[in-house]
Coordinates of C-alpha atoms and ligand atoms in Angstrom, one line a residue:
X1 CA 23.9 -2.1 7.7
X2 CA 22.1 -3.6 4.8
X3 CA 22.7 -1.0 2.2
X4 CA 20.8 -1.0 -1.1
X5 CA 23.3 -1.3 -3.9
X6 CA 20.8 -1.0 -6.8
X7 CA 22.8 1.9 -8.2
X8 CA 19.8 4.3 -8.2
X9 CA 21.1 7.8 -8.6
X10 CA 20.4 10.0 -5.5
X11 CA 18.6 13.2 -6.3
X12 CA 20.7 16.2 -5.3
X13 CA 20.2 17.0 -1.7
X14 CA 20.7 20.8 -1.5
X15 CA 17.8 22.4 0.3
X16 CA 15.3 24.0 -2.0
X17 CA 16.9 22.4 -5.0
X18 CA 14.6 21.8 -7.9
X19 CA 15.4 19.5 -10.8
X20 CA 13.0 19.4 -13.7
X21 CA 13.4 16.1 -15.4
X22 CA 11.7 16.2 -18.8
X23 CA 12.5 13.4 -21.1
X24 CA 12.5 14.3 -24.8
X25 CA 13.6 10.9 -25.8
X26 CA 11.2 8.6 -27.4
X27 CA 8.5 7.8 -24.9
X28 CA 8.2 4.1 -24.7
X29 CA 4.8 2.7 -24.2
X30 CA 4.1 1.1 -20.9
X31 CA 3.5 -2.2 -22.4
X32 CA 6.9 -2.2 -24.0
X33 CA 8.5 -1.3 -20.7
X34 CA 6.5 -4.0 -19.0
X35 CA 7.8 -6.6 -21.4
X36 CA 11.3 -5.9 -20.2
X37 CA 10.4 -6.5 -16.6
X38 CA 10.7 -10.1 -15.6
X39 CA 7.5 -11.5 -14.1
X40 CA 5.2 -8.6 -15.1
X41 CA 2.8 -9.8 -17.8
X42 CA 0.7 -7.0 -18.9
X43 CA -2.9 -7.7 -20.0
X44 CA -3.1 -6.5 -23.6
X45 CA -5.1 -3.4 -23.6
X46 CA -6.1 -3.5 -27.3
X47 CA -8.4 -6.5 -27.1
X48 CA -11.5 -4.5 -26.2
X49 CA -12.6 -1.5 -28.0
X50 CA -12.8 1.6 -25.8
X51 CA -16.3 1.9 -24.3
X52 CA -17.1 -1.7 -25.1
X53 CA -20.0 -3.1 -23.1
X54 CA -19.3 -4.5 -19.8
X55 CA -21.7 -6.1 -17.4
X56 CA -22.8 -4.0 -14.4
X57 CA -25.2 -4.2 -11.5
X58 CA -26.3 -1.5 -9.1
X59 CA -26.3 -1.9 -5.3
X60 CA -28.8 0.2 -3.5
X61 CA -27.5 1.3 -0.1
X62 CA -30.2 1.1 2.5
X63 CA -27.8 1.9 5.3
X64 CA -26.0 -1.4 5.7
X65 CA -22.5 -1.5 7.2
X66 CA -21.9 -4.2 4.5
X67 CA -22.8 -2.2 1.3
X68 CA -19.2 -1.8 0.4
X69 CA -18.5 -5.4 1.1
X70 CA -21.3 -6.4 -1.3
X71 CA -19.7 -4.3 -3.9
X72 CA -16.4 -6.0 -3.3
X73 CA -17.9 -9.4 -3.6
X74 CA -19.6 -8.5 -6.9
X75 CA -16.4 -7.2 -8.3
X76 CA -14.6 -10.4 -7.4
X77 CA -16.8 -12.1 -10.0
X78 CA -15.6 -9.5 -12.6
X79 CA -18.9 -7.7 -12.7
X80 CA -18.8 -3.9 -12.4
X81 CA -21.0 -2.4 -9.8
X82 CA -21.7 0.9 -8.1
X83 CA -23.2 1.6 -4.7
X84 CA -25.9 4.3 -4.9
X85 CA -28.2 5.8 -2.3
X86 CA -31.8 4.7 -2.1
X87 CA -32.9 8.1 -3.5
X88 CA -31.0 7.7 -6.7
X89 CA -33.2 8.3 -9.8
X90 CA -33.1 6.0 -12.8
X91 CA -31.5 8.7 -15.0
X92 CA -28.4 8.5 -12.8
X93 CA -27.9 4.8 -13.1
X94 CA -29.1 4.3 -16.6
X95 CA -25.7 5.0 -18.2
X96 CA -24.3 2.0 -16.3
X97 CA -26.7 -0.2 -18.2
X98 CA -27.3 -2.4 -15.1
X99 CA -28.3 -6.0 -15.6
X100 CA -29.5 -6.3 -12.1
X101 CA -30.0 -4.7 -8.7
X102 CA -29.0 -5.7 -5.2
X103 CA -30.8 -4.2 -2.2
X104 CA -28.4 -4.0 0.8
X105 CA -29.3 -4.7 4.4
X106 CA -29.9 -1.8 6.8
X107 CA -30.7 -1.0 10.4
X108 CA -34.3 0.1 9.9
X109 CA -37.4 -1.9 10.3
X110 CA -39.3 -2.1 7.0
X111 CA -42.6 -1.4 8.8
X112 CA -41.3 1.8 10.4
X113 CA -42.9 4.9 9.0
X114 CA -39.8 6.6 7.6
X115 CA -37.9 3.4 6.7
X116 CA -35.9 3.9 3.5
X117 CA -37.4 2.1 0.5
X118 CA -35.9 1.2 -2.8
X119 CA -36.4 3.8 -5.7
X120 CA -39.6 3.0 -7.6
X121 CA -37.7 2.2 -10.8
X122 CA -36.2 -0.9 -9.2
X123 CA -39.3 -3.0 -9.6
X124 CA -40.6 -1.3 -12.7
X125 CA -37.8 -1.9 -15.2
X126 CA -38.0 -5.7 -15.3
X127 CA -34.5 -6.1 -13.9
X128 CA -33.4 -9.0 -11.7
X129 CA -33.3 -7.9 -8.0
X130 CA -31.7 -9.6 -5.0
X131 CA -32.8 -8.2 -1.6
X132 CA -30.4 -9.0 1.3
X133 CA -31.9 -9.0 4.8
X134 CA -33.5 -5.6 5.2
X135 CA -33.3 -5.4 1.4
X136 CA -35.6 -8.5 1.2
X137 CA -38.0 -6.8 3.7
X138 CA -38.1 -3.7 1.5
X139 CA -38.9 -6.0 -1.5
X140 CA -41.6 -7.7 0.3
X141 CA -43.2 -4.5 1.5
X142 CA -43.0 -2.7 -1.8
X143 CA -44.5 -5.7 -3.7
X144 CA -47.5 -6.1 -1.3
X145 CA -46.3 -8.5 1.4
X146 CA -45.9 -7.9 5.1
X147 CA -42.9 -7.7 7.5
X148 CA -43.1 -7.6 11.3
X149 CA -40.8 -7.7 14.3
X150 CA -39.8 -11.3 15.1
X151 CA -40.3 -12.9 18.5
X152 CA -36.6 -13.7 18.7
X153 CA -33.7 -11.9 17.2
X154 CA -31.4 -14.2 15.2
X155 CA -27.7 -13.4 15.1
X156 CA -24.9 -15.7 14.1
X157 CA -24.7 -19.0 12.3
X158 CA -27.8 -20.9 11.3
X159 CA -28.4 -23.9 9.0
X160 CA -30.3 -23.1 5.9
X161 CA -32.5 -25.8 4.4
X162 CA -33.6 -25.4 0.7
X163 CA -37.2 -26.3 0.0
X164 CA -37.0 -26.1 -3.8
X165 CA -34.5 -26.1 -6.6
X166 CA -33.4 -22.7 -7.8
X167 CA -30.8 -21.1 -10.1
X168 CA -29.7 -19.0 -7.1
X169 CA -28.6 -22.1 -5.2
X170 CA -27.1 -24.0 -8.2
X171 CA -24.2 -26.3 -7.2
X172 CA -25.0 -26.0 -3.5
X173 CA -26.1 -28.7 -1.0
X174 CA -29.6 -28.7 0.4
X175 CA -28.4 -27.6 3.8
X176 CA -25.7 -25.0 4.3
X177 CA -24.4 -22.7 7.0
X178 CA -25.4 -19.0 6.7
X179 CA -24.9 -15.9 8.8
X180 CA -28.0 -14.3 10.2
X181 CA -28.3 -10.8 11.7
X182 CA -31.9 -9.7 12.0
X183 CA -34.8 -9.1 14.3
X184 CA -37.7 -8.8 11.8
X185 CA -39.4 -11.5 9.8
X186 CA -41.4 -11.8 6.6
X187 CA -45.0 -12.5 7.8
X188 CA -46.7 -12.6 4.4
X189 CA -45.2 -13.1 1.0
X190 CA -46.0 -10.7 -1.9
X191 CA -48.4 -12.2 -4.5
X192 CA -46.7 -14.7 -6.8
X193 CA -43.7 -15.4 -4.4
X194 CA -42.8 -18.7 -2.7
X195 CA -40.4 -19.7 0.0
X196 CA -37.0 -21.0 -1.3
X197 CA -35.4 -21.8 2.1
X198 CA -35.9 -21.8 5.8
X199 CA -33.9 -22.2 9.1
X200 CA -35.0 -23.5 12.5
X201 CA -35.9 -20.0 13.7
X202 CA -36.8 -18.4 10.4
X203 CA -39.6 -20.0 8.3
X204 CA -38.9 -17.5 5.4
X205 CA -35.2 -17.4 4.9
X206 CA -35.1 -17.1 1.1
X207 CA -37.9 -16.1 -1.3
X208 CA -38.4 -15.8 -5.1
X209 CA -41.0 -14.9 -7.6
X210 CA -39.7 -17.9 -9.5
X211 CA -38.2 -15.8 -12.2
X212 CA -36.0 -12.8 -11.5
X213 CA -36.7 -11.5 -8.0
X214 CA -35.0 -13.1 -5.0
X215 CA -34.7 -12.2 -1.3
X216 CA -32.3 -13.6 1.4
X217 CA -32.8 -13.2 5.1
X218 CA -29.1 -14.1 5.7
X219 CA -26.0 -12.3 4.5
X220 CA -24.2 -13.9 1.6
X221 CA -21.5 -11.2 1.5
X222 CA -19.9 -12.0 4.8
X223 CA -17.2 -14.7 5.1
X224 CA -19.3 -16.5 7.8
X225 CA -21.6 -17.6 5.0
X226 CA -19.0 -19.9 3.3
X227 CA -21.2 -20.5 0.2
X228 CA -22.1 -16.8 0.0
X229 CA -19.8 -16.2 -2.9
X230 CA -21.4 -19.0 -5.0
X231 CA -24.8 -17.6 -4.2
X232 CA -23.8 -14.1 -5.4
X233 CA -22.1 -15.6 -8.4
X234 CA -25.3 -17.5 -9.3
X235 CA -27.3 -14.3 -9.0
X236 CA -24.9 -12.5 -11.3
X237 CA -24.4 -15.2 -13.8
X238 CA -27.6 -17.3 -13.8
X239 CA -30.2 -14.6 -12.9
X240 CA -28.7 -11.4 -14.3
X241 CA -26.9 -13.0 -17.2
X242 CA -23.6 -11.3 -16.5
X243 CA -20.6 -12.8 -18.1
X244 CA -18.0 -11.5 -15.8
X245 CA -16.1 -9.4 -18.4
X246 CA -14.9 -6.6 -16.1
X247 CA -11.2 -6.8 -16.1
X248 CA -8.2 -4.6 -15.6
X249 CA -7.6 -4.5 -19.4
X250 CA -11.3 -3.6 -19.9
X251 CA -10.9 -0.8 -17.4
X252 CA -7.8 0.6 -19.1
X253 CA -9.4 0.6 -22.5
X254 CA -12.5 2.4 -21.2
X255 CA -10.4 4.9 -19.2
X256 CA -8.3 5.9 -22.2
X257 CA -11.2 7.4 -24.0
X258 CA -12.7 9.1 -20.9
X259 CA -9.4 10.6 -19.9
X260 CA -8.7 11.9 -23.4
X261 CA -12.1 13.4 -23.5
X262 CA -11.8 15.1 -20.1
X263 CA -8.3 16.5 -20.8
X264 CA -8.9 17.6 -24.3
X265 CA -6.1 20.0 -25.2
X266 CA -5.5 20.9 -21.5
X267 CA -2.6 20.2 -19.2
X268 CA -2.7 18.0 -16.2
X269 CA -0.6 18.0 -13.0
X270 CA -0.4 15.2 -10.5
X271 CA 1.2 14.9 -7.1
X272 CA 3.3 11.7 -6.9
X273 CA 3.5 10.4 -3.4
X274 CA 5.2 7.1 -4.1
X275 CA 1.9 5.4 -3.1
X276 CA 0.2 3.0 -5.4
X277 CA -3.0 5.0 -6.0
X278 CA -1.3 8.2 -7.3
X279 CA 1.2 6.0 -9.2
X280 CA -1.5 4.1 -11.1
X281 CA -3.5 7.2 -11.7
X282 CA -0.5 9.0 -13.1
X283 CA 0.5 6.0 -15.3
X284 CA -3.0 5.7 -16.7
X285 CA -3.2 9.4 -17.5
X286 CA 0.2 9.3 -19.0
X287 CA -0.8 6.5 -21.3
X288 CA -3.8 8.5 -22.4
X289 CA -2.3 12.0 -22.8
X290 CA 1.5 11.5 -22.7
X291 CA 3.5 14.6 -22.0
X292 CA 0.5 16.7 -21.3
X293 CA 0.8 15.3 -17.8
X294 CA 3.4 16.7 -15.4
X295 CA 4.0 15.0 -12.1
X296 CA 5.3 16.9 -9.1
X297 CA 7.2 14.9 -6.6
X298 CA 8.0 16.7 -3.3
X299 CA 10.7 15.2 -1.1
X300 CA 9.6 16.2 2.4
X301 CA 12.3 14.2 4.1
X302 CA 9.6 12.2 5.9
X303 CA 9.7 9.3 3.5
X304 CA 11.3 5.9 4.2
X305 CA 14.9 5.5 3.3
X306 CA 15.5 5.4 -0.4
X307 CA 11.8 6.1 -1.2
X308 CA 12.5 9.3 -3.2
X309 CA 15.1 7.6 -5.3
X310 CA 12.9 4.6 -6.0
X311 CA 9.9 6.8 -6.9
X312 CA 12.0 8.8 -9.3
X313 CA 13.5 5.7 -10.9
X314 CA 10.1 4.1 -11.4
X315 CA 8.5 7.2 -12.9
X316 CA 11.1 9.1 -14.6
X317 CA 13.7 6.5 -15.6
X318 CA 11.4 3.6 -16.3
X319 CA 8.2 5.2 -17.4
X320 CA 9.6 8.3 -19.0
X321 CA 7.2 10.7 -17.4
X322 CA 7.7 14.4 -16.9
X323 CA 8.6 14.7 -13.2
X324 CA 9.4 17.8 -11.3
X325 CA 11.4 16.8 -8.3
X326 CA 11.5 19.2 -5.4
X327 CA 13.8 18.8 -2.5
X328 CA 12.0 20.5 0.3
X329 CA 13.5 18.6 3.2
X330 CA 14.8 21.6 5.1
X331 CA 11.6 23.5 4.5
X332 CA 9.5 20.8 6.1
X333 CA 11.9 20.2 9.0
X334 CA 12.1 24.0 9.6
X335 CA 8.3 24.2 9.9
X336 CA 8.1 21.1 12.1
X337 CA 10.8 22.4 14.5
X338 CA 9.6 22.2 18.1
X339 CA 6.2 20.7 17.2
X340 CA 5.0 17.8 19.3
X341 CA 1.3 17.7 18.7
X342 CA 0.4 15.0 16.1
X343 CA -2.5 17.0 14.6
X344 CA -0.3 20.1 14.3
X345 CA 2.3 18.0 12.5
X346 CA -0.3 16.7 10.1
X347 CA -1.5 20.3 9.5
X348 CA 2.0 21.6 8.9
X349 CA 3.0 18.8 6.5
X350 CA -0.3 19.3 4.5
X351 CA 0.0 23.1 4.4
X352 CA 3.7 23.2 3.4
X353 CA 3.0 20.6 0.7
X354 CA 0.2 22.6 -0.7
X355 CA 2.3 25.7 -0.9
X356 CA 5.1 24.0 -2.6
X357 CA 2.8 22.3 -5.0
X358 CA 1.2 25.7 -5.9
X359 CA 4.6 27.2 -6.5
X360 CA 5.8 24.5 -8.7
X361 CA 2.5 24.4 -10.7
X362 CA 2.8 28.1 -11.3
X363 CA 6.2 27.5 -12.9
X364 CA 4.7 25.0 -15.3
X365 CA 2.3 27.6 -16.7
X366 CA -1.4 27.3 -17.4
X367 CA -2.7 24.0 -16.0
X368 CA -6.3 22.8 -16.3
X369 CA -6.7 19.6 -14.3
X370 CA -5.4 18.2 -11.1
X371 CA -5.1 14.4 -11.1
X372 CA -5.7 12.5 -7.9
X373 CA -5.6 8.8 -7.0
X374 CA -9.0 8.9 -5.3
X375 CA -10.3 5.3 -4.9
X376 CA -13.8 3.9 -4.5
X377 CA -13.8 3.6 -0.7
X378 CA -12.8 7.3 -0.5
X379 CA -15.8 8.2 -2.7
X380 CA -18.3 6.2 -0.6
X381 CA -16.8 7.5 2.6
X382 CA -17.1 11.0 1.5
X383 CA -20.8 10.5 0.7
X384 CA -21.6 8.8 4.0
X385 CA -21.8 11.2 7.0
X386 CA -21.3 8.4 9.5
X387 CA -18.1 7.1 8.0
X388 CA -16.8 10.6 7.5
X389 CA -17.2 11.4 11.2
X390 CA -15.5 8.2 12.1
X391 CA -12.5 9.0 10.0
X392 CA -12.0 12.3 11.8
X393 CA -10.1 10.6 14.7
X394 CA -7.1 11.8 12.7
X395 CA -7.3 14.6 10.2
X396 CA -5.8 12.7 7.3
X397 CA -3.7 14.9 5.2
X398 CA -4.7 15.1 1.6
X399 CA -4.7 17.6 -1.2
X400 CA -8.4 18.2 -0.9
X401 CA -8.2 22.0 -0.7
X402 CA -6.0 22.3 -3.8
X403 CA -8.5 22.2 -6.7
X404 CA -10.6 25.1 -5.4
X405 CA -7.6 27.2 -4.4
X406 CA -6.0 26.8 -7.8
X407 CA -9.3 26.7 -9.7
X408 CA -8.5 23.4 -11.2
X409 CA -10.9 20.6 -12.4
X410 CA -10.3 17.2 -10.9
X411 CA -9.3 14.2 -12.8
X412 CA -9.8 11.0 -10.8
X413 CA -9.6 8.0 -13.0
X414 CA -9.6 5.4 -10.2
X415 CA -12.8 6.6 -8.5
X416 CA -14.6 3.4 -9.3
X417 CA -11.8 1.0 -8.1
X418 CA -11.0 -0.9 -4.9
X419 CA -7.4 -1.0 -3.8
X420 CA -6.7 -4.5 -5.1
X421 CA -8.3 -3.5 -8.5
X422 CA -6.0 -0.5 -8.6
X423 CA -3.1 -3.0 -8.1
X424 CA -4.4 -5.1 -11.0
X425 CA -4.6 -2.1 -13.2
X426 CA -1.1 -1.1 -12.2
X427 CA 0.3 -4.5 -13.1
X428 CA -1.6 -4.4 -16.5
X429 CA 0.0 -1.0 -17.2
X430 CA 3.4 -2.5 -16.5
X431 CA 4.2 -0.7 -13.4
X432 CA 7.0 -2.2 -11.4
X433 CA 5.8 -4.8 -8.8
X434 CA 7.7 -2.8 -6.2
X435 CA 5.4 0.2 -6.8
X436 CA 2.2 -1.8 -7.2
X437 CA 2.6 -3.8 -4.0
X438 CA 3.8 -1.0 -1.8
X439 CA 2.2 -0.9 1.6
X440 CA 0.1 2.1 2.4
X441 CA 2.1 5.0 3.9
X442 CA 0.6 8.1 5.6
X443 CA 0.8 11.5 4.0
X444 CA 2.6 13.0 7.0
X445 CA 5.1 10.1 6.7
X446 CA 7.6 9.5 9.4
X447 CA 6.6 12.7 11.2
X448 CA 3.8 10.7 12.8
X449 CA 6.1 7.8 13.6
X450 CA 8.4 9.9 15.8
X451 CA 6.8 10.6 19.1
X452 CA 7.7 14.1 20.1
X453 CA 9.7 16.6 18.0
X454 CA 10.8 15.6 14.5
X455 CA 14.5 16.4 14.0
X456 CA 17.0 15.4 11.3
X457 CA 18.8 13.2 13.8
X458 CA 15.7 11.5 15.0
X459 CA 14.6 10.9 11.4
X460 CA 17.9 9.2 10.6
X461 CA 17.5 6.9 13.6
X462 CA 14.0 6.0 12.6
X463 CA 14.9 5.5 9.0
X464 CA 17.7 3.1 10.0
X465 CA 15.4 1.0 12.2
X466 CA 12.5 1.1 9.7
X467 CA 14.8 0.0 6.9
X468 CA 15.7 -3.1 9.0
X469 CA 12.1 -3.9 9.7
X470 CA 11.2 -3.7 6.0
X471 CA 14.3 -5.7 5.0
X472 CA 13.5 -8.5 7.4
X473 CA 9.8 -8.6 6.6
X474 CA 10.6 -8.8 2.9
X475 CA 13.2 -11.5 3.4
X476 CA 10.6 -13.5 5.4
X477 CA 8.2 -13.2 2.4
X478 CA 5.6 -11.4 4.5
X479 CA 5.6 -8.0 2.9
X480 CA 2.4 -8.5 0.8
X481 CA 0.6 -10.3 3.5
X482 CA 0.8 -7.4 5.9
X483 CA -1.3 -4.3 5.5
X484 CA 1.5 -2.3 7.0
X485 CA 4.8 -2.9 8.8
X486 CA 7.1 -0.3 10.2
X487 CA 9.1 1.1 13.1
X488 CA 8.2 3.9 15.5
X489 CA 10.6 6.0 17.4
X490 CA 9.1 6.3 20.8
X491 CA 10.0 9.2 23.0
X492 CA 11.2 6.8 25.6
X493 CA 14.8 6.3 26.5
X494 CA 15.9 3.5 28.7
X495 CA 19.0 2.0 30.4
X496 CA 20.9 -0.8 28.7
X497 CA 24.3 -2.4 28.6
X498 CA 26.5 -2.9 25.6
X499 CA 29.9 -4.5 26.1
X500 CA 30.8 -3.3 29.6
X501 CA 29.2 0.1 29.2
X502 CA 25.9 1.5 30.4
X503 CA 23.8 2.9 27.6
X504 CA 20.8 5.2 27.7
X505 CA 19.2 4.7 24.3
X506 CA 16.0 5.0 22.5
X507 CA 13.2 2.5 22.6
X508 CA 12.0 1.6 19.1
X509 CA 8.5 0.0 18.7
X510 CA 7.9 -2.4 15.8
X511 CA 4.3 -2.4 14.4
X512 CA 2.9 -4.9 11.9
X513 CA -0.8 -5.3 11.2
X514 CA -3.1 -7.2 9.0
X515 CA -6.2 -5.4 7.7
X516 CA -8.7 -5.3 4.9
X517 CA -9.3 -1.6 4.8
X518 CA -7.5 0.1 7.7
X519 CA -10.8 0.7 9.5
X520 CA -10.0 -2.3 11.7
X521 CA -6.7 -4.0 12.1
X522 CA -5.2 -6.9 13.9
X523 CA -1.5 -7.1 15.1
X524 CA 0.4 -9.6 13.0
X525 CA 1.5 -12.8 14.7
X526 CA 5.0 -12.6 13.4
X527 CA 7.3 -15.6 14.2
X528 CA 9.4 -15.1 17.3
X529 CA 12.6 -15.8 15.3
X530 CA 11.7 -13.0 12.9
X531 CA 11.0 -10.6 15.8
X532 CA 14.3 -11.7 17.4
X533 CA 16.2 -11.0 14.2
X534 CA 14.6 -7.6 13.8
X535 CA 15.4 -6.6 17.4
X536 CA 18.9 -7.9 17.1
X537 CA 19.7 -6.0 14.0
X538 CA 18.2 -2.8 15.2
X539 CA 20.2 -2.6 18.4
X540 CA 23.3 -3.7 16.6
X541 CA 23.0 -1.5 13.5
X542 CA 21.4 1.6 14.9
X543 CA 23.7 2.9 17.6
X544 CA 21.2 5.2 19.3
X545 CA 18.7 2.3 20.0
X546 CA 19.2 -0.2 22.8
X547 CA 15.7 -1.6 23.2
X548 CA 13.0 -2.9 20.8
X549 CA 9.3 -3.6 21.7
X550 CA 6.6 -5.2 19.5
X551 CA 3.2 -3.5 19.5
X552 CA 0.5 -6.1 20.1
X553 CA -2.5 -3.9 20.1
X554 CA -5.3 -4.2 17.6
X555 CA -7.4 -1.4 16.1
X556 CA -9.7 -0.6 17.8
X557 CA -8.9 0.4 20.5
X558 CA -5.4 1.4 19.3
X559 CA -4.9 2.9 15.8
X560 CA -2.4 1.7 13.2
X561 CA -0.1 4.7 13.5
X562 CA 1.1 5.8 16.9
X563 CA 0.1 9.4 16.3
Ligands
XMP601 P1 -4.8 4.9 11.8 O1 -3.5 5.3 12.4 O2 -5.9 6.0 11.8 O3 -4.5 4.7 10.2 O4 -5.4 3.6 12.2 C1 -5.3 4.2 9.3 C2 -4.6 4.2 7.9 O5 -4.5 5.6 7.5 C3 -3.1 5.9 7.4 N1 -2.9 7.2 8.0 C4 -2.8 8.4 7.3 N2 -2.8 8.5 5.9 N3 -2.6 10.8 6.3 C5 -2.7 9.8 5.4 O6 -2.6 10.0 4.2 C6 -2.6 10.7 7.6 O7 -2.5 11.7 8.3 C7 -2.7 9.4 8.1 N4 -2.8 8.9 9.4 C8 -2.9 7.6 9.3 C9 -2.3 4.8 8.2 O8 -1.0 4.7 7.7 C10 -3.2 3.6 8.0 O9 -3.0 3.1 6.7

């Protein structure tokens, strides 16, 4: 067995054991710690004054499935942005000091009676505006032009031909492939507008007022429009005048002031899960308010092998945070005894966690705020009824009920960030790469990777197999490329032969997927040699397993986890 010999101390393993680790020693700053870590080069956080201006644009969501993707693309150019509903008043977006507005696409027809329009302020404040697909139709309609249903719908690749020079198409050839997805057409331009580009089927494929308003019939945000990134960059840089100064170090400087203000003299608690979001949130808050933050880390026994030790080492030993470590392995296993239904498992793990968290928080004394690693996609999902419904295929365990039950205010410093931005901030804060690049892991942990009842024995079998999967994936240099990779202990047992003996052992499934956001996923095309090595090691090193299968289903129709 490939044992870790890193010398990490194992937390004591008596059930119910509670170790409060509070370090009175001098608290090193994150940047100092980071300096000691080979390969981690923190971005200096003192180069920008807290609250320094940064460029921002607003994305008005008109119902497109791509609104988040537009935001992602804008952020890639180091411009801050927020997606807001089409009913958002100016007062709400004014604090962002937007330098431009993007109107998303959407499913409606702009000539329909109740079609969503952009807020009035969009065209009244003299800001640059880029309308994408339906967003262009809205622009046309609101500014006095006309949109009507097209004779033919246009989906897929088309060739765009530019009919005049424009700052929006700077550095681009006169003909380029673009991705179309529309059934309506601009029939009449608003006064003062002209056509910028056309395709074989779409005479009005891009428009402008010649100054600051632009409309595109195609989708620059999707990868199928290869020059889409340049077009968005041109809009941000050339039209809006954004410099692209939104960086991890900028975010950190800005956050320090905000967190200090929100926390004041209060006390903050945070649940550490070992995942990157809670890790970065905790580090950021710790940097702002130091020991007024206490992290609670509950070992539920459902984590990967060595995860509890690694988490403790990263946060307590390296980052000198106050960590309350709770060994609640037996409590979780006791509650999970005899439970087979995946949703019941989720519910139990969530409930037991909340109870332990409340108990531990009560021991700390008066607490004012609960810190959470909520990230931007969670925020947008929770405000979109459709996406919320879609996510209910599995009732993801989170600590959502806690703030109200404990009458705590929420502190969510990562609310505006995407996952990869969270990672950048983590690196800039000096968090170990191991923590920053950790693959997502479900709250109910290994309990939803054991089909059937969760027992201590089955957990050990799964941890052994999972350890080998991770070890081989890392050695093959694929860990970061994969969204998730893990083993599943199926409930199936099958006949095998080892030496001259018949065996009746477990079937382990190996799952490895690529994904952008976990909403869809593809099975990873791992090399056969690697799969062979994983299988070989599992049957050799985990005695209870005699067969290994590789899961080649995508999501949908399967899900990433088996339960
Ligand atoms: P599925 O299995 O639904 O998973 O395709 C999508 C993503 O969510 C994670 N996942 C969970 N995360 N609590 C969590 O915190 C859960 O109950 C849960 N179930 C699935 C899964 O690992 C993947 O990243």
